[in-house]
Tab-separated table of C-alpha atoms in Angstrom:
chain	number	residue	atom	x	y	z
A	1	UNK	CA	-87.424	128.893	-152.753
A	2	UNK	CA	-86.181	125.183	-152.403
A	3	UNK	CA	-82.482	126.402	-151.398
A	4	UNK	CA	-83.778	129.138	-148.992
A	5	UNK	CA	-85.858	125.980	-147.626
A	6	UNK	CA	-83.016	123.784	-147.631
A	7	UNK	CA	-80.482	126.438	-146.038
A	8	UNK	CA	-83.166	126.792	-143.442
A	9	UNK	CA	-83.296	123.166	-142.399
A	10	UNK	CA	-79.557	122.335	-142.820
A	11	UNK	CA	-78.606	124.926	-141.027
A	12	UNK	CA	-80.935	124.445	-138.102
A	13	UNK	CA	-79.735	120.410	-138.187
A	14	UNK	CA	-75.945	121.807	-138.356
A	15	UNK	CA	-76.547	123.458	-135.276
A	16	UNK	CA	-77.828	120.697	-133.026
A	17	UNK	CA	-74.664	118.416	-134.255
A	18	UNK	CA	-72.367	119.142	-131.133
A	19	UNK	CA	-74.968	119.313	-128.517
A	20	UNK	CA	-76.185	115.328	-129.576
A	21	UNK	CA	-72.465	114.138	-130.546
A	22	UNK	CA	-73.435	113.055	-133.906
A	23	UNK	CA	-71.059	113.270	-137.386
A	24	UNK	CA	-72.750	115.037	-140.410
A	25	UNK	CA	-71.926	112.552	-143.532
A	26	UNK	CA	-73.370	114.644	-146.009
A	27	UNK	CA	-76.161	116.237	-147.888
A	28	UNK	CA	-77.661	114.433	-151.301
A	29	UNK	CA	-80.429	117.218	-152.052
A	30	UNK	CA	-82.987	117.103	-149.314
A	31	UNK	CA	-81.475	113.625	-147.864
A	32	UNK	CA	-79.743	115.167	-144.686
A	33	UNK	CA	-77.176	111.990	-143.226
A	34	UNK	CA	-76.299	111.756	-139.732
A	35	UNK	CA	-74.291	109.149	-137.821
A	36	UNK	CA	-73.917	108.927	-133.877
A	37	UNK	CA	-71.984	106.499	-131.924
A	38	UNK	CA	-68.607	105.820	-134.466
A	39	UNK	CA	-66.128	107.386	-131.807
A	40	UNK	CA	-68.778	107.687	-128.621
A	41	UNK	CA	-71.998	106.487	-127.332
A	42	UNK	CA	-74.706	109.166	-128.043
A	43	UNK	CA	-77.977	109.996	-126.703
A	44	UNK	CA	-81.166	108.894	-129.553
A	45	UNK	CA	-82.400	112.985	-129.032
A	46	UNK	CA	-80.894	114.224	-132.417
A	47	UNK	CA	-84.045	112.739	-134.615
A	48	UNK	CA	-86.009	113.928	-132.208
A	49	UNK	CA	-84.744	117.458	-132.279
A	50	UNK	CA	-84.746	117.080	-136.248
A	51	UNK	CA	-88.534	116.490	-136.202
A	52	UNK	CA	-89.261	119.695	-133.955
A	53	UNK	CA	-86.823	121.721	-136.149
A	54	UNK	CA	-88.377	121.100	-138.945
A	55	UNK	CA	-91.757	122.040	-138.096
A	56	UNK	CA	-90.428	125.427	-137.256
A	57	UNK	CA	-89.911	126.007	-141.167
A	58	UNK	CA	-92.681	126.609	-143.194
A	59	UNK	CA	-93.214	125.062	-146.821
A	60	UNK	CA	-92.831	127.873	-148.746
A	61	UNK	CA	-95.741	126.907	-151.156
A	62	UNK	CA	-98.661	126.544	-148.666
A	63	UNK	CA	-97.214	127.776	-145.525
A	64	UNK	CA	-97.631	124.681	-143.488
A	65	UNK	CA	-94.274	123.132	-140.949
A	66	UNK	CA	-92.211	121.012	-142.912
A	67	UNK	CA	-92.827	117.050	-142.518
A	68	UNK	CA	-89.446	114.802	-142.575
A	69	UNK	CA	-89.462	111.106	-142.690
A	70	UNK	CA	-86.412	109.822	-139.977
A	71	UNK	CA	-84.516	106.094	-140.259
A	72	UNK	CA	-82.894	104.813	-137.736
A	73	UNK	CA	-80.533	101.615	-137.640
A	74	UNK	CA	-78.506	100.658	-135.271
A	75	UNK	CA	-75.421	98.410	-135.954
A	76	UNK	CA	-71.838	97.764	-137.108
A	77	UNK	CA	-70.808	100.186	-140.434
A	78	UNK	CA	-67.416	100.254	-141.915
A	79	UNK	CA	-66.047	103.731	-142.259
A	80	UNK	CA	-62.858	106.125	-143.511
A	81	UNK	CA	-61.895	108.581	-146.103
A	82	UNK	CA	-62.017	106.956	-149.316
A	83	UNK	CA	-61.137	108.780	-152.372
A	84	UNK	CA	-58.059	111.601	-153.949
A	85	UNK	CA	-59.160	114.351	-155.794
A	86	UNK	CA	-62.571	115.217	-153.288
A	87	UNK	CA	-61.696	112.518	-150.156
A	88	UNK	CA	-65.112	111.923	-148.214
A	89	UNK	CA	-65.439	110.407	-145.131
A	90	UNK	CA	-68.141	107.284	-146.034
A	91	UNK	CA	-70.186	104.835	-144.008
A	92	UNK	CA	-70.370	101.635	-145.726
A	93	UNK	CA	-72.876	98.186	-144.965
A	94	UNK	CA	-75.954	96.523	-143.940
A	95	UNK	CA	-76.504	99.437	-141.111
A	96	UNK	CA	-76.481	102.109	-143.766
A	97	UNK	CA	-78.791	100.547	-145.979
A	98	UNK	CA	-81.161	99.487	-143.174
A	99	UNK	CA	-81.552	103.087	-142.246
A	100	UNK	CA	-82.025	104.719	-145.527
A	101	UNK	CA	-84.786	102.026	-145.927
A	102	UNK	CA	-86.202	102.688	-142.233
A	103	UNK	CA	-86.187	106.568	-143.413
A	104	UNK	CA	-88.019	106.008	-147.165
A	105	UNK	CA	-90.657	103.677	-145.678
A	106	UNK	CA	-91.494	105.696	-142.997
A	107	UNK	CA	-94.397	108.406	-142.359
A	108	UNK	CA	-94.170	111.860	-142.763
A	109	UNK	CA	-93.772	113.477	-139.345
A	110	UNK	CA	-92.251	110.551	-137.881
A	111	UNK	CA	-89.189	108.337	-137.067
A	112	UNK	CA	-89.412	105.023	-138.470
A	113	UNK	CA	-87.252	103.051	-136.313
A	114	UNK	CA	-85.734	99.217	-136.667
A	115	UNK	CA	-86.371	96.353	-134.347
A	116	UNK	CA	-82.492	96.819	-133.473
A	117	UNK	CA	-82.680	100.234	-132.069
């Protein structure tokens, strides 16, 4: 039930990637990581989309729309492919770790956005 929940969301999110102009980083369980702005300026709409997405998918335990907590930062990052055997592209710095602190202090439901966005 949690990957058929999981495959639901991520593939909804994968789907509104061109339309906002944003770069998937990656997937850590249900931690879904988004960037916008490395290569062009990009409209704020993806979390926005994200939140109404998700509500369309249904907790498969008591049948209510899914709640996701959204971070946003906005600021300088360092990025590339780092690594050999499995090369990843990465987003490194203060930025990164601002949002992923916007997104776990946040509400349910909600965007949780920084003074610099």
């Amino acid at each position: 039930q949690v990957m058929s929940l999981l495959n639901s969301l991520y593939s909804r999110y994968d789907a509104m990637l061109d339309k906002y102009g944003v770069y998937k980083v990656e997937t850590i369980g249900d931690c879904y990581f988004v960037a916008g702005g490395l290569i062009h300026e990009d409209e704020d709409g993806m979390a926005a989309a994200m939140l109404s997405a998700a509500r369309e998918v249904l907790m498969p335990t008591t049948g209510l729309p899914v709640e996701i907590r959204i971070g946003l930062h906005t600021g300088p990052v360092v990025s590339g492919v780092v690594g050999t055997r499995m090369p990843r592209f990465c987003l490194f710095g203060d930025t990164v770790n601002t949002a992923s602190r916007m997104e776990s202090t946040g509400l349910p439901g909600a965007i949780h956005a920084s003074e610099a966005t």
